[in-house]
CSV table of C-alpha atoms in Angstrom, one decimal:
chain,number,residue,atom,x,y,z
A,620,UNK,CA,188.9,72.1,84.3
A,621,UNK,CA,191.0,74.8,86.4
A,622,UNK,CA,189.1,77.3,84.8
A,623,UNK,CA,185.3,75.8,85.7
A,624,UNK,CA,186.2,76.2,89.6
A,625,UNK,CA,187.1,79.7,89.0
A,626,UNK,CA,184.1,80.8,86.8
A,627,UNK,CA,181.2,79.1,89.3
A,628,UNK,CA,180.5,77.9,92.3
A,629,UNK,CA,180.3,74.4,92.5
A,630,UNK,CA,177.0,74.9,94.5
A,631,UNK,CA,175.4,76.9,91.5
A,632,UNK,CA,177.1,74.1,89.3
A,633,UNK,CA,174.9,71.2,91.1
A,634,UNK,CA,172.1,73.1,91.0
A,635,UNK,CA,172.3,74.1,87.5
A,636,UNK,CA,173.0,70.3,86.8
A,637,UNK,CA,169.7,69.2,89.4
A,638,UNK,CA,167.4,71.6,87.2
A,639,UNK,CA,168.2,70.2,84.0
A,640,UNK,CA,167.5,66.8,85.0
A,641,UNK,CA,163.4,65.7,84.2
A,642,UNK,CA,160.9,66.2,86.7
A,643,UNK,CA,159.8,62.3,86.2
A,644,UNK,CA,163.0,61.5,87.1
A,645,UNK,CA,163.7,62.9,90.5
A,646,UNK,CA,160.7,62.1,91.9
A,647,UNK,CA,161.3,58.6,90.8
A,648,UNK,CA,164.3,58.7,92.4
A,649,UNK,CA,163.1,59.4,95.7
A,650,UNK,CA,160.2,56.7,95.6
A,651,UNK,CA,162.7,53.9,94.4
A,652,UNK,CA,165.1,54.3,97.4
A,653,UNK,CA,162.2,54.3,99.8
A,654,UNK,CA,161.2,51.1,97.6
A,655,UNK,CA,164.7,50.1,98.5
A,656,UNK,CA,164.9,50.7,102.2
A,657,UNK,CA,161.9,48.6,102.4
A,658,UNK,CA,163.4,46.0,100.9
A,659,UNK,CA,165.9,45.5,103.0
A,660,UNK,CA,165.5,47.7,106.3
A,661,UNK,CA,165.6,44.6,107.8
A,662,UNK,CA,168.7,43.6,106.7
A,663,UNK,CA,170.4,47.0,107.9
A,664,UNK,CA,168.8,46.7,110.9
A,665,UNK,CA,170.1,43.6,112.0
A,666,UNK,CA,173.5,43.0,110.2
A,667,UNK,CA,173.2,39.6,109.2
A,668,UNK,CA,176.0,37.7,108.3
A,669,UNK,CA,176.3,35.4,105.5
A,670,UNK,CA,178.9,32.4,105.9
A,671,UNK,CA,181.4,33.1,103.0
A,672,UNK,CA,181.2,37.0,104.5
A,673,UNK,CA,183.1,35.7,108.3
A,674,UNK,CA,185.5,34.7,105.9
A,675,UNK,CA,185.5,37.4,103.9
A,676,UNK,CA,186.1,39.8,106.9
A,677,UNK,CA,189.0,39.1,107.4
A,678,UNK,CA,190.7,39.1,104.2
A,679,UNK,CA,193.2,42.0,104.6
A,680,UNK,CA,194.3,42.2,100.4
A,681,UNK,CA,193.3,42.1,97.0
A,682,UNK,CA,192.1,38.3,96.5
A,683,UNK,CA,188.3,38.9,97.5
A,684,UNK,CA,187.3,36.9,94.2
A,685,UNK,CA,190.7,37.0,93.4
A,686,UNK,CA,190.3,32.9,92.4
A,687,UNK,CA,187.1,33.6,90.7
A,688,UNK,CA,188.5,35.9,88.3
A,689,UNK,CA,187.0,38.9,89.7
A,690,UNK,CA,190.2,40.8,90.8
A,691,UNK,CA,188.0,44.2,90.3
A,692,UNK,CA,186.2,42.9,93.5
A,693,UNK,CA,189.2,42.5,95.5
A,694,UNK,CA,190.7,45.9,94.3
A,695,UNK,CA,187.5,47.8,95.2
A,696,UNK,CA,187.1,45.9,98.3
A,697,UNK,CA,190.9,46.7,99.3
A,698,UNK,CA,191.6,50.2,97.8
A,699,UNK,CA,188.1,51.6,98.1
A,700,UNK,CA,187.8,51.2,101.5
A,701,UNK,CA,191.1,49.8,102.9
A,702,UNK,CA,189.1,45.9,103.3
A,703,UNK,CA,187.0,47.3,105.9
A,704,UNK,CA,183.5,45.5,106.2
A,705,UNK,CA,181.2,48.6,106.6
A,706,UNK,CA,177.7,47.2,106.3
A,707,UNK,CA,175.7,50.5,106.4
A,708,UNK,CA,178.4,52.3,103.7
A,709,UNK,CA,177.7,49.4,101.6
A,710,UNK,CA,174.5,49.0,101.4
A,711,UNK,CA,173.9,52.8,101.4
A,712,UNK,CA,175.9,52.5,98.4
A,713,UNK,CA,174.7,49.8,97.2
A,714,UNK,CA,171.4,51.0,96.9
A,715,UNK,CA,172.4,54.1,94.9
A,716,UNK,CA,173.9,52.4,92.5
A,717,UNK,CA,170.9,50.0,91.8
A,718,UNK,CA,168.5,53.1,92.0
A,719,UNK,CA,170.4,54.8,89.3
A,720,UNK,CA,170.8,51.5,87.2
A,721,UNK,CA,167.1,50.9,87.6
A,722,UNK,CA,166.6,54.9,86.3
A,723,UNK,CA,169.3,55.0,83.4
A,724,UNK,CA,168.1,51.2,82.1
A,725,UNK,CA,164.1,52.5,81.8
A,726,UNK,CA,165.4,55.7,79.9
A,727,UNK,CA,167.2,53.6,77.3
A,728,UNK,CA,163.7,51.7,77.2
A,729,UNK,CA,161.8,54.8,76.6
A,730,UNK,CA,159.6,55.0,79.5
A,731,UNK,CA,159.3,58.7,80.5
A,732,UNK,CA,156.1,58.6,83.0
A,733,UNK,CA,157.0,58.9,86.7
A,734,UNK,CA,154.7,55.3,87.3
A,735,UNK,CA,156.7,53.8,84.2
A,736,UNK,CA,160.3,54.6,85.9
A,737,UNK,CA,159.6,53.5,89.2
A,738,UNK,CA,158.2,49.8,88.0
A,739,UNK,CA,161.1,49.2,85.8
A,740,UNK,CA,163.3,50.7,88.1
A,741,UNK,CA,162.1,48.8,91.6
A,742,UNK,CA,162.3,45.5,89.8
A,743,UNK,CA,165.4,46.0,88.9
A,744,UNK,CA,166.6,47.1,92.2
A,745,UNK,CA,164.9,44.9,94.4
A,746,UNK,CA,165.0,41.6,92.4
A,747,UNK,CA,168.5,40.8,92.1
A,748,UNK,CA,168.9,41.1,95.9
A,749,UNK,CA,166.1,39.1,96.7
A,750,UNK,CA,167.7,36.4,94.8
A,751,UNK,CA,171.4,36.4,95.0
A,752,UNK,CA,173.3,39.5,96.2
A,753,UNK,CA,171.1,39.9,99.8
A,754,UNK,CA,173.7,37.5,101.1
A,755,UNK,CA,176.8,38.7,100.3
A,756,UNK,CA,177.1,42.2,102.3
A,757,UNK,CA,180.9,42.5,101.7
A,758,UNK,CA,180.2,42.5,97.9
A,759,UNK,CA,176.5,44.8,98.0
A,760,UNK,CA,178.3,47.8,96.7
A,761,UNK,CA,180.6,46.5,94.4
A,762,UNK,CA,178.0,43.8,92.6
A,763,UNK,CA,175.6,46.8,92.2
A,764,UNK,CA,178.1,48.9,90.6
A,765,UNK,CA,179.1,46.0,87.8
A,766,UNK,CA,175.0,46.2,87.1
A,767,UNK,CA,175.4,49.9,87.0
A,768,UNK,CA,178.5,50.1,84.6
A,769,UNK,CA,176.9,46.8,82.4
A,770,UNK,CA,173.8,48.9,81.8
A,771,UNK,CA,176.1,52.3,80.6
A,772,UNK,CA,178.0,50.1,78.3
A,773,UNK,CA,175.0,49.0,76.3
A,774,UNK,CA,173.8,52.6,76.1
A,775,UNK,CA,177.2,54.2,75.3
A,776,UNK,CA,177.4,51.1,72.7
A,777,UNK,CA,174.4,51.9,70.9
A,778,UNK,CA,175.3,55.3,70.0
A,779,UNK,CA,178.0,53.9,68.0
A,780,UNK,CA,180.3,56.2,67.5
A,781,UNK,CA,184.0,55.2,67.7
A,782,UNK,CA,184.5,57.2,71.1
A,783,UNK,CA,181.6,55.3,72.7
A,784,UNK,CA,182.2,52.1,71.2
A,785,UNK,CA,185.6,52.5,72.6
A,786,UNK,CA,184.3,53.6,76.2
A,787,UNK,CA,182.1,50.7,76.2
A,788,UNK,CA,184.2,48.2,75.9
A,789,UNK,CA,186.3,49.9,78.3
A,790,UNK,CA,183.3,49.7,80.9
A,791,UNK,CA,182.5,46.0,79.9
A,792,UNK,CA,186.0,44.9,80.6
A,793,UNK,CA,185.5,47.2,84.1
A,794,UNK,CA,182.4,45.4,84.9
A,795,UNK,CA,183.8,41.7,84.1
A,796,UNK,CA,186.5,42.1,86.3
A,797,UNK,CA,184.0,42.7,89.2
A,798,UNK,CA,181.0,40.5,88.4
A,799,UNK,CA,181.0,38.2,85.0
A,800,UNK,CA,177.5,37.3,85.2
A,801,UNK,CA,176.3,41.2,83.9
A,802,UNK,CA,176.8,39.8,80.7
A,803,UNK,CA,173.6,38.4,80.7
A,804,UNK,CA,171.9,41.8,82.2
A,805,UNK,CA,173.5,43.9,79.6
A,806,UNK,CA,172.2,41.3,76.4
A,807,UNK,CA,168.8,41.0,78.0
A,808,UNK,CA,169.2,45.4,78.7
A,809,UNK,CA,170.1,45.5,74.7
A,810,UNK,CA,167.4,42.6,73.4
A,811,UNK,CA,164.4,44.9,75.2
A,812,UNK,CA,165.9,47.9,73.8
A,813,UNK,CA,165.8,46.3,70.0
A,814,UNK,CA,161.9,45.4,70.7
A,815,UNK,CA,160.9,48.6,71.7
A,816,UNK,CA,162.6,50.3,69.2
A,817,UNK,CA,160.0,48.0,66.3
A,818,UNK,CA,157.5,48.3,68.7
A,819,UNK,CA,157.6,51.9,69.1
A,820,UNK,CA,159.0,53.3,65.8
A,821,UNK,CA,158.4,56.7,65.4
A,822,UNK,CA,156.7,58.6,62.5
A,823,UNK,CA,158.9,58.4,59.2
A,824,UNK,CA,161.5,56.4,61.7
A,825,UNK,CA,161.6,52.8,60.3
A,826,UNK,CA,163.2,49.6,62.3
A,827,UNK,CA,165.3,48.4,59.5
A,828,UNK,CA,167.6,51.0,58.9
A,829,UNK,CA,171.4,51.3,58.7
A,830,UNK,CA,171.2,54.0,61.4
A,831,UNK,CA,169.6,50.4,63.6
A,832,UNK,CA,172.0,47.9,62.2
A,833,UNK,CA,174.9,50.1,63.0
A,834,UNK,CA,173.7,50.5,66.5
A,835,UNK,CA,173.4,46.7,66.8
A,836,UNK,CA,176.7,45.8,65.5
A,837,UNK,CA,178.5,48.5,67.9
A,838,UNK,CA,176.7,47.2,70.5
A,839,UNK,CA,177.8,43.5,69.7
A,840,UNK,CA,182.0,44.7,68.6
A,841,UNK,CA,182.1,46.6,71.9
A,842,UNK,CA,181.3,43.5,74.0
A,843,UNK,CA,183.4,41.4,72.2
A,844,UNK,CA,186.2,43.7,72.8
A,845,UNK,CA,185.5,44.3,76.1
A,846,UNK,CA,185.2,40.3,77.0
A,847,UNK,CA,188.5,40.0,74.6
A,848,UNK,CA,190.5,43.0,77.3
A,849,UNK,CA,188.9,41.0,80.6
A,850,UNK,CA,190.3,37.4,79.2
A,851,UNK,CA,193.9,39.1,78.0
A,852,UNK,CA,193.8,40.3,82.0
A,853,UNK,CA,192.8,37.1,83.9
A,854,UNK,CA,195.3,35.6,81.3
A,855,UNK,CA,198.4,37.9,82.2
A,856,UNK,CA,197.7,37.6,85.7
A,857,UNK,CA,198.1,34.1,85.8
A,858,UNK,CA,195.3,33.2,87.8
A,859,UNK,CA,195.1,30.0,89.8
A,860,UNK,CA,191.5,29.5,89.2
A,861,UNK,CA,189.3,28.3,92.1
A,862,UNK,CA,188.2,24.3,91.4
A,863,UNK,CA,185.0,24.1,94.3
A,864,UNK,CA,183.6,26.9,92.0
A,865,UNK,CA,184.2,26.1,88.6
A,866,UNK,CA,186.1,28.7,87.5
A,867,UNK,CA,188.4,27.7,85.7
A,868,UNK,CA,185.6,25.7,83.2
A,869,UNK,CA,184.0,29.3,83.4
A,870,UNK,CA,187.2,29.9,80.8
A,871,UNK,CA,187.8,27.0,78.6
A,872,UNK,CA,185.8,26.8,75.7
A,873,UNK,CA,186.1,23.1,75.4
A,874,UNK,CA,182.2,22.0,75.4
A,875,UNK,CA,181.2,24.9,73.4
A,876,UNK,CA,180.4,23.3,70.4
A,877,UNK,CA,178.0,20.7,71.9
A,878,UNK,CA,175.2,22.3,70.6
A,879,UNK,CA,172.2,20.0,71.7
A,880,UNK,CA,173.5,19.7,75.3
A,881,UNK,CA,173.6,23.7,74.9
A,882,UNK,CA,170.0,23.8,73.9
A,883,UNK,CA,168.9,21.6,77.0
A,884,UNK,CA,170.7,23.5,79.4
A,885,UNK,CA,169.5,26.9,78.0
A,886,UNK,CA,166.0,25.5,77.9
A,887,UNK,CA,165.7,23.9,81.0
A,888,UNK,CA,167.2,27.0,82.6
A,889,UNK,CA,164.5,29.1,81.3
A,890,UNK,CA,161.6,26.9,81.9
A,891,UNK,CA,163.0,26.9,85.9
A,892,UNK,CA,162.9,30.5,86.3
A,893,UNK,CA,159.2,30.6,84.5
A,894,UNK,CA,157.6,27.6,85.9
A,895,UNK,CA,159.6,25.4,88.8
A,896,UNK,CA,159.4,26.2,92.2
A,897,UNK,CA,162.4,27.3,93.6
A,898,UNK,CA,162.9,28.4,97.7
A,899,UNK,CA,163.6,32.0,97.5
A,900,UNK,CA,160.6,32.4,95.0
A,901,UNK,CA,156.8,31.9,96.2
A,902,UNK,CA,155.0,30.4,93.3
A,903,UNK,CA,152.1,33.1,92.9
A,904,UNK,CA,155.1,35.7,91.8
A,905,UNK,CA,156.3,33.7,89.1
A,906,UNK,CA,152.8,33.2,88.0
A,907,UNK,CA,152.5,36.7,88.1
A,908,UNK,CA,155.6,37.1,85.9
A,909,UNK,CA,154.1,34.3,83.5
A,910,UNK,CA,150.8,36.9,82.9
A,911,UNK,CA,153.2,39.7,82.1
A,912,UNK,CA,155.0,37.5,79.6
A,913,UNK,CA,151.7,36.3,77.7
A,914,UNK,CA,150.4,40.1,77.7
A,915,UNK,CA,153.8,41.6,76.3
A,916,UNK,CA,154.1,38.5,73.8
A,917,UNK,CA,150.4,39.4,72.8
A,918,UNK,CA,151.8,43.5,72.0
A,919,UNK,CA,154.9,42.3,70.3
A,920,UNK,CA,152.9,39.8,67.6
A,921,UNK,CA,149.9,42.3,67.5
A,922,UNK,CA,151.0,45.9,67.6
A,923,UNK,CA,154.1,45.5,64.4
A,924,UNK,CA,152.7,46.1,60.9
A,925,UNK,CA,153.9,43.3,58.7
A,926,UNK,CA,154.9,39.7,59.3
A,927,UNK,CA,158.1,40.0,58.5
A,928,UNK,CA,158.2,42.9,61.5
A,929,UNK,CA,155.8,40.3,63.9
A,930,UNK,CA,158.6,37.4,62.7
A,931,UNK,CA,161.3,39.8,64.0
A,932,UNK,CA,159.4,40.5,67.3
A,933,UNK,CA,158.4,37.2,68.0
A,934,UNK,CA,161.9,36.4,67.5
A,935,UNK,CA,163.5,39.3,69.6
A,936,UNK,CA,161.3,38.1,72.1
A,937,UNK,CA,162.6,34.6,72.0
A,938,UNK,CA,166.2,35.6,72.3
A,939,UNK,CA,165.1,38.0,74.9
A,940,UNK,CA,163.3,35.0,76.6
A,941,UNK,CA,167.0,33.4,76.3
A,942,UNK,CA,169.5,36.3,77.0
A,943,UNK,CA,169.7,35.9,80.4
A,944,UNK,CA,171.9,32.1,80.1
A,945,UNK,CA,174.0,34.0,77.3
A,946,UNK,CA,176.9,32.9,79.7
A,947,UNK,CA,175.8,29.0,78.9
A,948,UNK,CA,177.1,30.2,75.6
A,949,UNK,CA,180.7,29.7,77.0
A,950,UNK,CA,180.3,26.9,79.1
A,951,UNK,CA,176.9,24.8,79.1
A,952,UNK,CA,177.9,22.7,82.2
A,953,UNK,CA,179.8,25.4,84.2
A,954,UNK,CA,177.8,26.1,87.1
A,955,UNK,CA,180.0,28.8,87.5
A,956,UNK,CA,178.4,30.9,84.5
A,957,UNK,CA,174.7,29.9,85.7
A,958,UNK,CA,174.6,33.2,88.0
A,959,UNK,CA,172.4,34.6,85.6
A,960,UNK,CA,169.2,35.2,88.2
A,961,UNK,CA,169.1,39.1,88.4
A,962,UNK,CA,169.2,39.0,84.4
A,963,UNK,CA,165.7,37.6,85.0
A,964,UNK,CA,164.5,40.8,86.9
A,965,UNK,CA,165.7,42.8,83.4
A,966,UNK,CA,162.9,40.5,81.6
A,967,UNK,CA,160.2,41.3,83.7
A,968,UNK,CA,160.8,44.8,83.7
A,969,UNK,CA,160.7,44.8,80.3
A,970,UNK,CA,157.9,42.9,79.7
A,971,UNK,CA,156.1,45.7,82.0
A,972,UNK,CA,157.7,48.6,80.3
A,973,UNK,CA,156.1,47.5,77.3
A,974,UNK,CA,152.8,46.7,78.6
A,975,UNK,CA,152.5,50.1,80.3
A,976,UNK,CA,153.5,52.1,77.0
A,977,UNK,CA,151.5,49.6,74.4
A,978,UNK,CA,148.5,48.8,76.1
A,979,UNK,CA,145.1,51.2,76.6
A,980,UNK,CA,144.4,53.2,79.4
A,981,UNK,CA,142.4,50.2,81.3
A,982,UNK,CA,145.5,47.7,80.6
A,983,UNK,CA,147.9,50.0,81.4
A,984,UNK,CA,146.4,50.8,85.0
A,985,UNK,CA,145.8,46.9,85.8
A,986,UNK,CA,149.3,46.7,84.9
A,987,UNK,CA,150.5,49.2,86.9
A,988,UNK,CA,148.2,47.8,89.5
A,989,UNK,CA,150.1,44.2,89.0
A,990,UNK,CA,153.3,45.4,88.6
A,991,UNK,CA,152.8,47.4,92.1
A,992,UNK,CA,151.2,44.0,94.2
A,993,UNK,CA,154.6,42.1,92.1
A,994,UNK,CA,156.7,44.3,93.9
A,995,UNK,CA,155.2,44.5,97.2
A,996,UNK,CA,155.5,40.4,96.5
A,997,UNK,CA,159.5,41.0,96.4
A,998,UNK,CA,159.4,43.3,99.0
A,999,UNK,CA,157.9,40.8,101.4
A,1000,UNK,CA,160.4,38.2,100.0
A,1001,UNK,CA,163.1,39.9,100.8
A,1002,UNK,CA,162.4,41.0,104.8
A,1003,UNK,CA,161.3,37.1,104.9
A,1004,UNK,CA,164.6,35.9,103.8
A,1005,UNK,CA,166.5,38.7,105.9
A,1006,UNK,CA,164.7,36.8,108.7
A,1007,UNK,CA,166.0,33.9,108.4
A,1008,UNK,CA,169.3,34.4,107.9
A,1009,UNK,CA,168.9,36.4,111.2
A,1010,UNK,CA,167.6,33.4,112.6
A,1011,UNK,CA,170.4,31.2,111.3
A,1012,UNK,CA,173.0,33.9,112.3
A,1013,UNK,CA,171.8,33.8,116.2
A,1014,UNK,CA,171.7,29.7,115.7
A,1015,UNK,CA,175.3,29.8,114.3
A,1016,UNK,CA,176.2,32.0,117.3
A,1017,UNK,CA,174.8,30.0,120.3
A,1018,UNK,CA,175.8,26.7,119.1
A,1019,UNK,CA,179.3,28.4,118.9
A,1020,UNK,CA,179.1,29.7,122.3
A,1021,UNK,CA,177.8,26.0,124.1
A,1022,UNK,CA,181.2,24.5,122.1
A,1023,UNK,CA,183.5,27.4,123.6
């Protein structure tokens, strides 16, 4: 390492590194964080300021989720940047770290076309703060980086070797301690990956293999070991769980065998996101989402040669359907492990991703064309809801100032 500052600049270095990386990529890049700003301009603009984040402001240690079991949070929040609330920072931050997730996520899925990447990518990005993180400006950056370090841990998992494994785990445990709820991204991340691999099979390169089932089971021992290192944490530190949000049912295991109540919550959390109204989502986008679900179900049971290989898609696709209330797994009643919402953004990207890379030329440019009008659909969602909370900010404020 002493010797690689001696040998070249570190200039030459990062321009070495830029021209290495793909063409597709960078100017992805570029058009997902103007995607991003977009999104939430707004938001930057006028410094809106959820409820639990006047609390928050003030918190001057480590307990920012501290009570949640999320003492990464407070350690980021505290040691990163001395438990300052820096909106701008954040969400400058915050957005990287998406835009990179987004990036890294539709590599692992195979999409290589500049369109492909910025789709996947944007929904990813954009979605999750549309639905749940918008809110929460003291955790933008640190939420977006458990997504980011969720998403390497699937990849680094798949390649299992004992080094990855290993690092995997490492980066679940990392991402746990900062947001539980990625456990639902990274199964739904590793579920797409498993359908475009049958999908997609390569000459000679068949889908039931050992190099496939070793893959698979990496992936599965590294999050196991990684949930096992977060639960020996919380449990050595003693953790006074918070009762108004559940947490401490998030960690007992006692209704986990009530396997019928389990299938009605899982169900009827599904069928919510697909089909009920719900205020932060107007209906004609999740009708939208609904048409990318029939098309990519079409491609999964038409395009695999076989039925045992359509039996395995159609079933991949079910568990894909169902990955995103994986936490439900743990605790069907804990509302606690419901935060599963930007899960649901990983569905429909890759639902598109397969569309675009399955489908002719015609479907793949109506896709595209969908996919774009989806996003602009988010896009408007999110400004909309920024406005409001602006509006409820400045209400908050002058009724404070008639009772002073």
């Amino acid at each position: 390492m002493v010797k690689f500052f001696y040998r070249k600049s570190l200039d030459e270095s990062v321009a070495n590194w830029w021209d290495n990386v793909d063409g597709a990529y960078k100017k992805a890049f570029f058009v997902i964080v103007c995607i991003n700003l977009l999104a939430f301009g707004f938001e930057m603009m006028n410094l809106t300021i959820h409820h639990d984040d006047a609390t928050q402001i003030f918190i001057q240690d480590t307990i920012l989720g501290y009570y949640v079991g999320r003492f990464g949070l407070g350690w980021l929040h505290y040691y990163a940047q001395n438990a300052y609330f820096l909106p701008f920072l954040q969400m400058v931050e915050g957005i990287f770290f998406m835009s990179l997730y987004g990036m890294l996520v539709a590599r692992f899925w195979a999409a290589r076309r500049t369109m492909d990447i910025v789709l996947v990518a944007s929904i990813l990005c954009v979605f999750p703060y549309m639905a749940q993180i918008y809110q929460y400006n003291t955790a933008m950056a640190s939420y977006s980086l458990a997504h980011l370090l969720s998403a390497l841990a699937v990849i680094l998992s798949t390649r299992a070797t004992y080094v990855h494994v290993v690092a995997a785990a490492l980066l679940y445990a990392a991402a746990f301690s900062i947001y539980q709820s990625v456990i639902a991204n990274a199964a739904t991340i590793f579920c797409i990956w498993l359908l475009v691999r049958l999908l997609f099979a390569k000459d000679g390169e068949s889908f039931f293999s050992k190099v496939m089932a070793k893959s698979a089971i990496a992936a599965l021992f590294s999050v196991g070991i990684g949930g096992l290192i977060y639960l020996v944490a919380v449990w050595f530190m003693d953790l006074k769980l918070d009762t108004y949000q559940a947490a401490g049912q998030a960690f007992s295991l006692n209704a986990s065998l009530n396997l019928s109540h389990l299938a009605s919550e899982i169900f009827q959390g599904t069928r919510s996101f697909f089909f009920w109204p719900e205020h932060y989502f107007p209906g004609y986008l999740k009708k939208l989402q609904l048409l990318f679900f029939i098309v990519a179900a079409g491609f999964c049971l038409w395009l695999p040669k076989g039925y045992s290989a359509k039996f395995v898609a159609a079933l991949i696709l079910a568990l894909t359907l169902l990955a995103p209330r994986v936490l439900q797994l743990l605790h069907p009643e804990g509302h606690y492990h419901a935060l599963t919402l930007t899960a649901y953004a990983v569905v429909i990207a890759g639902f598109i991703a397969i569309i675009n890379q399955a489908g002719p030329i015609l479907v793949r440019n109506l896709s595209s064309m969908l996919a774009i009008f989806l996003i602009a659909g988010y896009i408007l969602q999110c400004n909309w809801i920024s406005t409001v909370n602006h509006l409820n900010t400045l209400a908050h404020f002058s009724t404070m100032t008639q009772i002073l």
